[in-house]
Amino acid sequence: MGRMTAMALAPTSGLANRVGQSIIGVLLGGVALTLVTLVGAPFETHRGAVALIYLMIVAVVSLTGDLVSSAAIAIAATLCLRYFFAPPPSSAGLDKPLDIAALVTFLATAAIITRLISRMQHLTQELRRRETYLAEAQRLTHTGSWAWQVAGGDALHLSEEWYRIYGFDPKESIPAWEERLQRIHPEDRAKWQGEIDRAIREKADYEMEFRILLPGGSVKYIHTVGHPVFNPSGDLMQFVGSSTDITERKQAEEALRQAQADLARVSRVTTMGELTASLAHEVNQPIAAAVTNANTCLRWLMRDHPDVEEAREAASRIVKDGTRAAEIISRIRLLFKKGTPQRELIDVNEGIREMLVLLRNEATRYNILVRTELAANLPRVMGDRVQLQQVMMNLIVNGIDAMKDVDGARELAIKSQKAEDDRVLVSVSDTGVGLPPEQADQIFKAFFTTKPEGTGMGLSISRSIVESHGGRLWAADNTARGASLYFTLPTKVEAKE
């Protein structure tokens, strides 16, 4: 209601202001004309000099931007000039060419100046309005604009939002280069300075992300973009640009990464749960062998003439079987373990063999022949062992699932080889049901599954893991029967975080 009342009264208030402004302009101009006339008339001042002074008074009144008051003063000045400073007989009439010329000059001056002033006021208001919009947009996007001089690094412009982001008080003096430099996080300062030096040296744009450390100890992530400004001679003079607070985005990305890691772990646990029987069989084998060798060792020792050499060999087999069981359990624990990714140099072939040990009984259960062609002297890749083992586990399990109910030969072929661009290529091929028609890429989408009991997350998680390592994962139908899944990993370029 109050806003509507203010809108209704706004035109009336504006009219009253304009009337008041006109009255004040007429009064001030009238006083000035009176003083000039009282001083100049008794001394018979030259008419041209008085006309020039009158013209100045009209111009000053016109600076208010009010055409009514300036026109009134222009007419009054013409009449005063005719009555008090024209040759006798004195008259207030405008019957001579000079009088008409004076009136036209005064009125034209008033009209031109008031028009210019009015236009200037309008442009000023428009500029202020746009500055308000810009400041609001910067506040909403957490983006501050700036400009600084290359010589000395003095700031030429710092927006209000820039002050807020960097924790400076806009009411105080503009912070110097060293003060602004101190806001950069100590660990990022060298990187920031190096990029600035490069941009100055190459006279080029720059763009980077870094952290700032506020006096209270809080840390913000900043994305900044700078553009060079040159003088007519082509010399680099300034950099202008913007700084955006991307702290919330970084926190969201970290939360997303954590959620993806948790989801991947759940997927691992789910898959391992489905393979419980197979894993139990793998662990039972070395344990049963160890028990058998232990009984054999006891028999050799309990003879009338203990055979120490045979007993020693049996004990060695016990150690070997126990070690094998411990390794299997260790691999299983790693897959269940929750933790942050640990990047290290990994032997891809070794990771494949470890997964085959865990899944061997599952393949045997469905009469699947597992064939491997692992390239010798394969370069190592930089990555997280558990994550890459999960990829292999997902691909192998998918291949086994695709062949569970098919008739004919069931073969799972796993190959590793060197690829172009210093990459390792791994493929997992089956002789199963093949890919859904025209949906080779659909299978990598979250929650898309062709299995009644599937979650549709295994391949989606596998692709995200491979891509986070700087690689690529894709699928293709086999010529005869079944499907193949391929992924590449870089060997020389460190994987993306």
Short mmCIF file of C-alpha atoms in Angstrom, two decimals:
data_model
loop_
_atom_site.label_atom_id
_atom_site.label_comp_id
_atom_site.label_asym_id
_atom_site.label_seq_id
_atom_site.Cartn_x
_atom_site.Cartn_y
_atom_site.Cartn_z
CA MET A 1 0.00 0.00 0.00
CA GLY A 2 2.81 2.41 0.89
CA ARG A 3 4.59 1.67 -2.39
CA MET A 4 1.40 2.35 -4.39
CA THR A 5 0.87 5.64 -2.54
CA ALA A 6 4.43 6.71 -3.29
CA MET A 7 3.94 5.90 -6.98
CA ALA A 8 0.70 7.90 -7.08
CA LEU A 9 2.28 10.94 -5.44
CA ALA A 10 5.49 10.80 -7.49
CA PRO A 11 4.20 12.92 -10.47
CA THR A 12 2.80 15.57 -8.13
CA SER A 13 6.03 15.71 -6.18
CA GLY A 14 8.05 16.04 -9.39
CA LEU A 15 5.88 18.90 -10.66
CA ALA A 16 6.20 20.72 -7.35
CA ASN A 17 9.98 20.38 -7.50
CA ARG A 18 10.10 21.77 -11.03
CA VAL A 19 7.88 24.75 -10.09
CA GLY A 20 10.03 25.47 -7.07
CA GLN A 21 13.19 25.21 -9.16
CA SER A 22 11.73 27.67 -11.72
CA ILE A 23 10.80 30.17 -9.02
CA ILE A 24 14.27 30.01 -7.47
CA GLY A 25 15.90 30.42 -10.90
CA VAL A 26 13.76 33.48 -11.72
CA LEU A 27 14.47 35.08 -8.33
CA LEU A 28 18.23 34.56 -8.53
CA GLY A 29 18.41 35.68 -12.14
CA GLY A 30 16.23 38.69 -11.37
CA VAL A 31 18.48 39.75 -8.50
CA ALA A 32 21.56 39.47 -10.72
CA LEU A 33 19.91 41.53 -13.52
CA THR A 34 18.83 44.19 -11.01
CA LEU A 35 22.33 44.54 -9.56
CA VAL A 36 23.95 44.82 -13.00
CA THR A 37 21.35 47.33 -14.13
CA LEU A 38 21.61 49.50 -10.98
CA VAL A 39 25.36 49.59 -11.25
CA GLY A 40 25.62 50.08 -15.00
CA ALA A 41 22.76 52.49 -15.78
CA PRO A 42 23.98 55.61 -13.84
CA PHE A 43 27.41 55.40 -15.49
CA GLU A 44 25.99 54.98 -18.98
CA THR A 45 27.85 51.73 -19.46
CA HIS A 46 28.28 50.66 -23.07
CA ARG A 47 25.33 48.62 -24.26
CA GLY A 48 27.52 45.84 -25.70
CA ALA A 49 29.30 45.25 -22.36
CA VAL A 50 26.00 45.11 -20.51
CA ALA A 51 24.59 42.72 -23.12
CA LEU A 52 27.56 40.40 -22.58
CA ILE A 53 27.03 40.45 -18.81
CA TYR A 54 23.30 39.80 -19.30
CA LEU A 55 24.18 36.87 -21.57
CA MET A 56 26.40 35.43 -18.82
CA ILE A 57 23.54 35.72 -16.32
CA VAL A 58 21.20 33.90 -18.72
CA ALA A 59 23.83 31.18 -19.17
CA VAL A 60 24.29 30.75 -15.40
CA VAL A 61 20.53 30.46 -14.84
CA SER A 62 20.34 27.96 -17.71
CA LEU A 63 22.84 25.72 -15.90
CA THR A 64 20.01 24.71 -13.59
CA GLY A 65 18.51 22.91 -16.55
CA ASP A 66 15.15 24.68 -16.19
CA LEU A 67 13.99 26.19 -19.49
CA VAL A 68 11.14 28.23 -17.96
CA SER A 69 13.32 30.27 -15.59
CA SER A 70 16.12 30.72 -18.11
CA ALA A 71 13.66 31.88 -20.81
CA ALA A 72 12.07 34.32 -18.37
CA ILE A 73 15.45 35.81 -17.50
CA ALA A 74 16.36 35.98 -21.22
CA ILE A 75 13.21 38.08 -21.91
CA ALA A 76 13.79 40.23 -18.84
CA ALA A 77 17.41 40.84 -19.88
CA THR A 78 16.28 41.94 -23.36
CA LEU A 79 13.74 44.42 -21.93
CA CYS A 80 16.29 45.85 -19.45
CA LEU A 81 18.81 46.25 -22.23
CA ARG A 82 16.29 48.11 -24.41
CA TYR A 83 14.87 50.33 -21.66
CA PHE A 84 17.97 51.28 -19.66
CA PHE A 85 20.83 51.13 -22.17
CA ALA A 86 19.34 51.98 -25.59
CA PRO A 87 19.67 55.52 -27.01
CA PRO A 88 16.78 57.95 -26.08
CA PRO A 89 13.91 57.88 -26.06
CA SER A 90 13.81 54.94 -23.61
CA SER A 91 11.17 52.35 -24.40
CA ALA A 92 10.36 48.79 -23.36
CA GLY A 93 9.24 47.89 -26.85
CA LEU A 94 11.28 45.69 -29.17
CA ASP A 95 11.06 47.72 -32.39
CA LYS A 96 14.64 47.66 -33.59
CA PRO A 97 16.70 44.88 -35.21
CA LEU A 98 19.30 44.92 -32.43
CA ASP A 99 16.60 44.34 -29.84
CA ILE A 100 15.26 41.35 -31.79
CA ALA A 101 18.80 40.01 -32.20
CA ALA A 102 19.44 40.33 -28.46
CA LEU A 103 16.21 38.49 -27.62
CA VAL A 104 16.98 35.69 -30.07
CA THR A 105 20.54 35.40 -28.74
CA PHE A 106 19.43 35.26 -25.12
CA LEU A 107 16.65 32.73 -25.81
CA ALA A 108 18.88 30.56 -27.99
CA THR A 109 21.57 30.53 -25.31
CA ALA A 110 18.99 29.55 -22.70
CA ALA A 111 17.54 26.81 -24.89
CA ILE A 112 20.89 25.33 -25.91
CA ILE A 113 22.40 25.30 -22.45
CA THR A 114 19.28 23.94 -20.75
CA ARG A 115 19.07 21.24 -23.41
CA LEU A 116 22.69 20.26 -22.87
CA ILE A 117 22.29 20.30 -19.10
CA SER A 118 19.09 18.26 -19.32
CA ARG A 119 20.81 15.74 -21.56
CA MET A 120 23.79 15.58 -19.21
CA GLN A 121 21.51 15.01 -16.22
CA HIS A 122 19.70 12.25 -18.09
CA LEU A 123 22.98 10.56 -19.02
CA THR A 124 24.21 10.90 -15.45
CA GLN A 125 21.06 9.27 -14.13
CA GLU A 126 21.33 6.49 -16.72
CA LEU A 127 24.97 5.93 -15.80
CA ARG A 128 24.10 5.73 -12.11
CA ARG A 129 21.25 3.33 -12.90
CA ARG A 130 23.57 1.08 -14.90
CA GLU A 131 26.22 1.24 -12.21
CA THR A 132 23.57 0.12 -9.72
CA TYR A 133 22.58 -2.77 -11.96
CA LEU A 134 26.23 -3.71 -12.48
CA ALA A 135 26.94 -3.61 -8.75
CA GLU A 136 23.89 -5.79 -8.09
CA ALA A 137 24.92 -8.25 -10.80
CA GLN A 138 28.44 -8.44 -9.35
CA ARG A 139 26.99 -9.04 -5.89
CA LEU A 140 24.76 -11.85 -7.15
CA THR A 141 27.56 -13.52 -9.15
CA HIS A 142 30.26 -12.81 -6.54
CA THR A 143 32.36 -11.13 -9.23
CA GLY A 144 34.46 -8.02 -8.66
CA SER A 145 35.93 -5.88 -11.45
CA TRP A 146 39.32 -4.21 -11.31
CA ALA A 147 41.99 -2.38 -13.26
CA TRP A 148 45.63 -1.92 -12.31
CA GLN A 149 48.59 -0.13 -13.82
CA VAL A 150 51.54 -2.23 -14.97
CA ALA A 151 54.10 0.34 -13.82
CA GLY A 152 54.03 0.07 -10.04
CA GLY A 153 50.95 -2.11 -9.84
CA ASP A 154 48.73 0.71 -8.54
CA ALA A 155 45.01 -0.08 -8.65
CA LEU A 156 43.05 2.27 -10.93
CA HIS A 157 39.67 0.75 -10.19
CA LEU A 158 38.35 -1.74 -7.62
CA SER A 159 34.63 -2.44 -7.51
CA GLU A 160 32.64 -2.68 -4.31
CA GLU A 161 32.25 -6.44 -4.74
CA TRP A 162 36.03 -6.81 -5.15
CA TYR A 163 36.48 -5.14 -1.77
CA ARG A 164 33.95 -7.51 -0.22
CA ILE A 165 35.58 -10.61 -1.71
CA TYR A 166 39.10 -9.67 -0.63
CA GLY A 167 38.06 -8.40 2.80
CA PHE A 168 39.17 -4.76 2.39
CA ASP A 169 37.21 -1.71 3.57
CA PRO A 170 36.09 0.42 0.60
CA LYS A 171 35.95 3.50 2.85
CA GLU A 172 39.69 3.33 3.39
CA SER A 173 42.36 4.15 0.84
CA ILE A 174 42.89 1.89 -2.16
CA PRO A 175 45.10 -1.04 -1.06
CA ALA A 176 48.60 -1.00 -2.50
CA TRP A 177 50.11 -3.79 -4.60
CA GLU A 178 51.86 -5.38 -1.62
CA GLU A 179 48.67 -5.32 0.44
CA ARG A 180 46.78 -7.08 -2.34
CA LEU A 181 49.64 -9.56 -2.77
CA GLN A 182 49.53 -10.45 0.92
CA ARG A 183 45.91 -11.61 0.50
CA ILE A 184 47.05 -14.39 -1.87
CA HIS A 185 47.47 -17.73 -0.09
CA PRO A 186 51.19 -18.34 0.59
CA GLU A 187 51.06 -21.68 -1.24
CA ASP A 188 49.58 -20.06 -4.37
CA ARG A 189 51.55 -16.81 -4.35
CA ALA A 190 54.42 -18.04 -6.54
CA LYS A 191 52.00 -19.51 -9.09
CA TRP A 192 50.00 -16.26 -9.17
CA GLN A 193 53.10 -14.08 -9.54
CA GLY A 194 54.47 -16.34 -12.27
CA GLU A 195 51.27 -16.02 -14.31
CA ILE A 196 51.24 -12.23 -13.90
CA ASP A 197 54.89 -12.01 -15.00
CA ARG A 198 54.14 -14.17 -18.04
CA ALA A 199 51.16 -12.00 -19.04
CA ILE A 200 53.27 -8.83 -18.75
CA ARG A 201 56.17 -10.37 -20.66
CA GLU A 202 53.95 -11.69 -23.47
CA LYS A 203 51.49 -8.77 -23.34
CA ALA A 204 48.72 -11.33 -23.27
CA ASP A 205 45.57 -12.31 -21.42
CA TYR A 206 45.75 -14.42 -18.29
CA GLU A 207 43.30 -16.69 -16.50
CA MET A 208 43.86 -18.75 -13.38
CA GLU A 209 42.44 -20.09 -10.14
CA PHE A 210 44.06 -19.49 -6.78
CA ARG A 211 43.23 -19.10 -3.11
CA ILE A 212 43.19 -16.03 -0.91
CA LEU A 213 43.70 -16.02 2.84
CA LEU A 214 41.61 -13.47 4.76
CA PRO A 215 42.76 -11.92 8.07
CA GLY A 216 40.32 -14.10 10.03
CA GLY A 217 41.93 -17.26 8.63
CA SER A 218 39.17 -18.20 6.18
CA VAL A 219 40.17 -19.31 2.68
CA LYS A 220 38.40 -18.41 -0.56
CA TYR A 221 38.88 -19.83 -4.04
CA ILE A 222 39.17 -17.16 -6.76
CA HIS A 223 38.90 -17.39 -10.53
CA THR A 224 40.41 -14.34 -12.20
CA VAL A 225 40.63 -13.17 -15.81
CA GLY A 226 42.88 -10.30 -16.97
CA HIS A 227 43.09 -8.46 -20.29
CA PRO A 228 45.92 -6.10 -21.37
CA VAL A 229 45.31 -2.45 -22.32
CA PHE A 230 47.75 -0.66 -24.67
CA ASN A 231 48.42 3.00 -25.45
CA PRO A 232 48.36 4.31 -29.06
CA SER A 233 52.06 3.43 -29.38
CA GLY A 234 51.38 -0.23 -28.53
CA ASP A 235 52.97 -0.12 -25.06
CA LEU A 236 51.35 -2.20 -22.33
CA MET A 237 49.83 0.19 -19.78
CA GLN A 238 47.16 -1.59 -17.76
CA PHE A 239 45.33 -4.82 -17.07
CA VAL A 240 41.57 -4.88 -16.63
CA GLY A 241 39.53 -7.88 -15.60
CA SER A 242 37.41 -9.59 -13.00
CA SER A 243 37.78 -11.84 -9.97
CA THR A 244 35.03 -14.33 -9.11
CA ASP A 245 34.57 -16.01 -5.74
CA ILE A 246 34.15 -19.70 -6.65
CA THR A 247 34.41 -21.05 -3.09
CA GLU A 248 30.86 -22.40 -3.09
CA ARG A 249 31.45 -24.12 -6.43
CA LYS A 250 34.66 -25.71 -5.15
CA GLN A 251 32.88 -26.93 -2.03
CA ALA A 252 30.07 -28.36 -4.16
CA GLU A 253 32.61 -30.12 -6.41
CA GLU A 254 34.32 -31.61 -3.37
CA ALA A 255 30.96 -32.76 -2.01
CA LEU A 256 30.16 -34.30 -5.40
CA ARG A 257 33.50 -36.08 -5.50
CA GLN A 258 32.89 -37.43 -2.02
CA ALA A 259 29.40 -38.58 -3.00
CA GLN A 260 30.79 -40.31 -6.09
CA ALA A 261 33.47 -42.00 -3.99
CA ASP A 262 30.86 -43.19 -1.50
CA LEU A 263 28.65 -44.44 -4.33
CA ALA A 264 31.59 -46.27 -5.89
CA ARG A 265 32.35 -47.91 -2.56
CA VAL A 266 28.72 -48.99 -2.18
CA SER A 267 28.90 -50.46 -5.68
CA ARG A 268 32.05 -52.38 -4.74
CA VAL A 269 30.49 -53.69 -1.55
CA THR A 270 27.33 -54.71 -3.42
CA THR A 271 29.28 -56.54 -6.09
CA MET A 272 31.50 -58.26 -3.55
CA GLY A 273 28.40 -59.27 -1.61
CA GLU A 274 27.00 -60.92 -4.72
CA LEU A 275 30.27 -62.84 -5.10
CA THR A 276 30.42 -64.03 -1.48
CA ALA A 277 30.28 -67.72 -2.39
CA SER A 278 33.02 -67.34 -4.97
CA LEU A 279 35.24 -65.38 -2.58
CA ALA A 280 34.65 -67.92 0.20
CA HIS A 281 35.77 -70.68 -2.15
CA GLU A 282 38.93 -68.75 -3.09
CA VAL A 283 39.82 -68.28 0.58
CA ASN A 284 38.90 -71.86 1.54
CA GLN A 285 41.23 -73.35 -1.05
CA PRO A 286 44.53 -72.21 0.51
CA ILE A 287 43.17 -72.73 4.03
CA ALA A 288 42.19 -76.32 3.23
CA ALA A 289 45.57 -76.87 1.59
CA ALA A 290 47.30 -75.48 4.67
CA VAL A 291 45.34 -77.84 6.93
CA THR A 292 46.25 -80.81 4.74
CA ASN A 293 49.92 -79.87 4.75
CA ALA A 294 49.83 -79.36 8.53
CA ASN A 295 48.46 -82.91 9.03
CA THR A 296 51.13 -84.22 6.66
CA CYS A 297 53.81 -82.41 8.62
CA LEU A 298 52.57 -83.92 11.87
CA ARG A 299 52.60 -87.43 10.40
CA TRP A 300 56.20 -87.01 9.26
CA LEU A 301 57.20 -85.80 12.71
CA MET A 302 55.26 -88.51 14.63
CA ARG A 303 57.00 -91.43 12.91
CA ASP A 304 59.39 -93.60 14.90
CA HIS A 305 62.12 -91.98 12.89
CA PRO A 306 60.86 -88.45 12.11
CA ASP A 307 61.56 -87.33 8.55
CA VAL A 308 62.59 -83.75 9.20
CA GLU A 309 63.20 -82.92 5.54
CA GLU A 310 59.69 -83.97 4.48
CA ALA A 311 58.23 -82.15 7.47
CA ARG A 312 60.16 -79.00 6.51
CA GLU A 313 58.76 -79.13 2.98
CA ALA A 314 55.23 -79.58 4.33
CA ALA A 315 55.73 -76.62 6.68
CA SER A 316 56.95 -74.50 3.75
CA ARG A 317 53.77 -75.36 1.86
CA ILE A 318 51.76 -74.28 4.92
CA VAL A 319 53.50 -70.89 4.86
CA LYS A 320 52.87 -70.58 1.14
CA ASP A 321 49.18 -71.44 1.48
CA GLY A 322 48.76 -69.12 4.45
CA THR A 323 50.40 -66.28 2.54
CA ARG A 324 48.11 -66.89 -0.41
CA ALA A 325 45.02 -66.77 1.81
CA ALA A 326 46.27 -63.58 3.46
CA GLU A 327 46.81 -61.94 0.05
CA ILE A 328 43.28 -62.81 -1.05
CA ILE A 329 41.82 -61.40 2.15
CA SER A 330 44.00 -58.29 1.81
CA ARG A 331 42.68 -57.65 -1.70
CA ILE A 332 39.11 -58.04 -0.50
CA ARG A 333 39.71 -55.65 2.40
CA LEU A 334 41.13 -53.03 0.01
CA LEU A 335 38.00 -53.20 -2.11
CA PHE A 336 35.82 -52.72 0.99
CA LYS A 337 38.03 -50.00 2.45
CA LYS A 338 36.74 -46.44 2.52
CA GLY A 339 39.30 -43.71 1.94
CA THR A 340 40.49 -40.95 -0.31
CA PRO A 341 42.02 -41.91 -3.68
CA GLN A 342 45.75 -42.57 -3.51
CA ARG A 343 47.57 -42.04 -6.81
CA GLU A 344 50.62 -44.21 -7.47
CA LEU A 345 52.36 -46.02 -10.33
CA ILE A 346 50.34 -49.16 -11.08
CA ASP A 347 51.04 -52.28 -13.10
CA VAL A 348 47.82 -52.79 -15.05
CA ASN A 349 48.58 -56.45 -15.74
CA GLU A 350 49.07 -57.13 -12.05
CA GLY A 351 45.71 -55.51 -11.28
CA ILE A 352 44.03 -57.71 -13.89
CA ARG A 353 45.58 -60.86 -12.45
CA GLU A 354 44.49 -59.94 -8.92
CA MET A 355 40.88 -59.52 -10.04
CA LEU A 356 40.98 -62.80 -11.93
CA VAL A 357 42.05 -64.59 -8.74
CA LEU A 358 39.02 -63.18 -6.89
CA LEU A 359 36.57 -63.90 -9.73
CA ARG A 360 38.01 -67.21 -10.96
CA ASN A 361 35.49 -69.36 -9.12
CA GLU A 362 32.60 -67.25 -10.44
CA ALA A 363 33.77 -67.93 -13.99
CA THR A 364 34.22 -71.64 -13.25
CA ARG A 365 30.71 -71.79 -11.78
CA TYR A 366 29.21 -70.86 -15.17
CA ASN A 367 31.66 -72.88 -17.29
CA ILE A 368 33.34 -69.77 -18.67
CA LEU A 369 36.82 -70.03 -20.14
CA VAL A 370 38.96 -67.05 -19.20
CA ARG A 371 41.72 -66.23 -21.69
CA THR A 372 44.29 -63.48 -21.16
CA GLU A 373 46.67 -61.77 -23.56
CA LEU A 374 48.66 -59.38 -21.41
CA ALA A 375 51.43 -57.46 -23.18
CA ALA A 376 54.90 -57.82 -21.71
CA ASN A 377 56.78 -54.73 -20.50
CA LEU A 378 53.57 -52.73 -20.38
CA PRO A 379 54.21 -49.16 -19.10
CA ARG A 380 52.79 -48.33 -15.69
CA VAL A 381 49.99 -45.84 -15.24
CA MET A 382 49.44 -43.25 -12.55
CA GLY A 383 46.22 -43.94 -10.67
CA ASP A 384 44.37 -45.25 -7.67
CA ARG A 385 44.79 -49.03 -7.41
CA VAL A 386 41.45 -49.74 -5.74
CA GLN A 387 39.48 -47.61 -8.20
CA LEU A 388 41.09 -49.23 -11.24
CA GLN A 389 40.56 -52.69 -9.74
CA GLN A 390 36.90 -51.80 -9.34
CA VAL A 391 36.74 -50.94 -13.05
CA MET A 392 38.23 -54.32 -13.94
CA MET A 393 35.90 -56.09 -11.53
CA ASN A 394 32.84 -54.35 -13.01
CA LEU A 395 33.84 -55.19 -16.59
CA ILE A 396 34.64 -58.85 -15.80
CA VAL A 397 31.43 -59.34 -13.80
CA ASN A 398 29.41 -57.77 -16.63
CA GLY A 399 31.04 -60.15 -19.09
CA ILE A 400 30.23 -63.14 -16.87
CA ASP A 401 26.64 -61.99 -16.42
CA ALA A 402 26.25 -61.62 -20.20
CA MET A 403 27.18 -65.30 -20.72
CA LYS A 404 25.32 -66.98 -17.84
CA ASP A 405 22.35 -68.12 -19.91
CA VAL A 406 23.75 -68.39 -23.44
CA ASP A 407 24.19 -71.65 -25.30
CA GLY A 408 27.46 -72.54 -26.91
CA ALA A 409 31.01 -71.59 -26.07
CA ARG A 410 31.46 -69.13 -23.23
CA GLU A 411 34.75 -67.31 -23.37
CA LEU A 412 35.98 -64.20 -21.63
CA ALA A 413 39.05 -62.65 -23.29
CA ILE A 414 41.06 -59.98 -21.46
CA LYS A 415 43.80 -58.17 -23.34
CA SER A 416 46.25 -55.41 -22.53
CA GLN A 417 48.51 -53.64 -25.00
CA LYS A 418 50.29 -50.39 -25.79
CA ALA A 419 48.20 -47.87 -27.68
CA GLU A 420 48.89 -44.60 -29.46
CA ASP A 421 49.68 -41.35 -27.64
CA ASP A 422 51.53 -43.15 -24.80
CA ARG A 423 48.44 -44.94 -23.56
CA VAL A 424 47.59 -48.42 -22.31
CA LEU A 425 44.58 -50.14 -23.90
CA VAL A 426 42.65 -52.83 -22.00
CA SER A 427 39.75 -54.80 -23.48
CA VAL A 428 37.29 -57.28 -21.96
CA SER A 429 35.41 -59.33 -24.58
CA ASP A 430 32.65 -61.89 -24.05
CA THR A 431 30.58 -64.25 -26.19
CA GLY A 432 27.33 -63.29 -24.50
CA VAL A 433 24.09 -61.63 -25.56
CA GLY A 434 25.75 -58.49 -26.94
CA LEU A 435 24.73 -54.86 -26.54
CA PRO A 436 21.17 -53.54 -26.69
CA PRO A 437 20.37 -52.47 -30.29
CA GLU A 438 21.71 -48.96 -31.02
CA GLN A 439 22.41 -48.37 -27.34
CA ALA A 440 26.17 -48.79 -27.11
CA ASP A 441 26.52 -45.55 -25.17
CA GLN A 442 23.29 -45.86 -23.17
CA ILE A 443 24.78 -48.58 -20.98
CA PHE A 444 27.10 -46.02 -19.36
CA LYS A 445 24.25 -43.81 -18.16
CA ALA A 446 23.31 -43.95 -14.49
CA PHE A 447 20.46 -46.38 -13.66
CA PHE A 448 20.35 -47.84 -17.19
CA THR A 449 20.53 -51.62 -16.95
CA THR A 450 19.62 -54.67 -19.02
CA LYS A 451 19.66 -57.01 -15.99
CA PRO A 452 16.47 -57.48 -13.93
CA GLU A 453 18.44 -57.33 -10.68
CA GLY A 454 20.95 -54.67 -11.84
CA THR A 455 21.30 -51.18 -10.37
CA GLY A 456 22.64 -49.56 -13.54
CA MET A 457 25.52 -47.91 -11.67
CA GLY A 458 28.51 -50.17 -12.34
CA LEU A 459 29.42 -48.97 -15.82
CA SER A 460 28.51 -45.36 -15.01
CA ILE A 461 30.90 -45.40 -12.06
CA SER A 462 33.55 -47.18 -14.13
CA ARG A 463 33.42 -44.50 -16.84
CA SER A 464 33.70 -41.68 -14.27
CA ILE A 465 36.72 -43.42 -12.68
CA VAL A 466 38.47 -43.92 -16.03
CA GLU A 467 37.79 -40.32 -17.11
CA SER A 468 39.07 -38.99 -13.77
CA HIS A 469 42.33 -40.80 -14.60
CA GLY A 470 42.52 -39.02 -17.95
CA GLY A 471 41.32 -42.03 -19.94
CA ARG A 472 38.31 -43.15 -21.97
CA LEU A 473 35.86 -46.07 -21.66
CA TRP A 474 33.60 -47.30 -24.47
CA ALA A 475 31.78 -50.39 -25.76
CA ALA A 476 31.33 -52.14 -29.10
CA ASP A 477 29.59 -55.23 -30.46
CA ASN A 478 31.75 -58.18 -31.50
CA THR A 479 31.66 -59.36 -35.11
CA ALA A 480 30.52 -62.89 -34.26
CA ARG A 481 28.80 -62.77 -30.88
CA GLY A 482 28.91 -60.84 -27.66
CA ALA A 483 30.39 -57.44 -26.82
CA SER A 484 33.71 -55.84 -25.93
CA LEU A 485 34.45 -53.08 -23.45
CA TYR A 486 37.59 -51.01 -23.91
CA PHE A 487 39.35 -48.42 -21.80
CA THR A 488 42.57 -46.46 -22.20
CA LEU A 489 44.79 -44.90 -19.54
CA PRO A 490 47.65 -42.41 -20.00
CA THR A 491 51.16 -43.51 -19.06
CA LYS A 492 53.19 -40.29 -19.24
CA VAL A 493 50.62 -37.59 -18.50
CA GLU A 494 49.50 -37.43 -14.91
CA ALA A 495 45.81 -38.10 -14.49
CA LYS A 496 43.32 -35.33 -13.86
CA GLU A 497 42.32 -34.64 -10.29
#
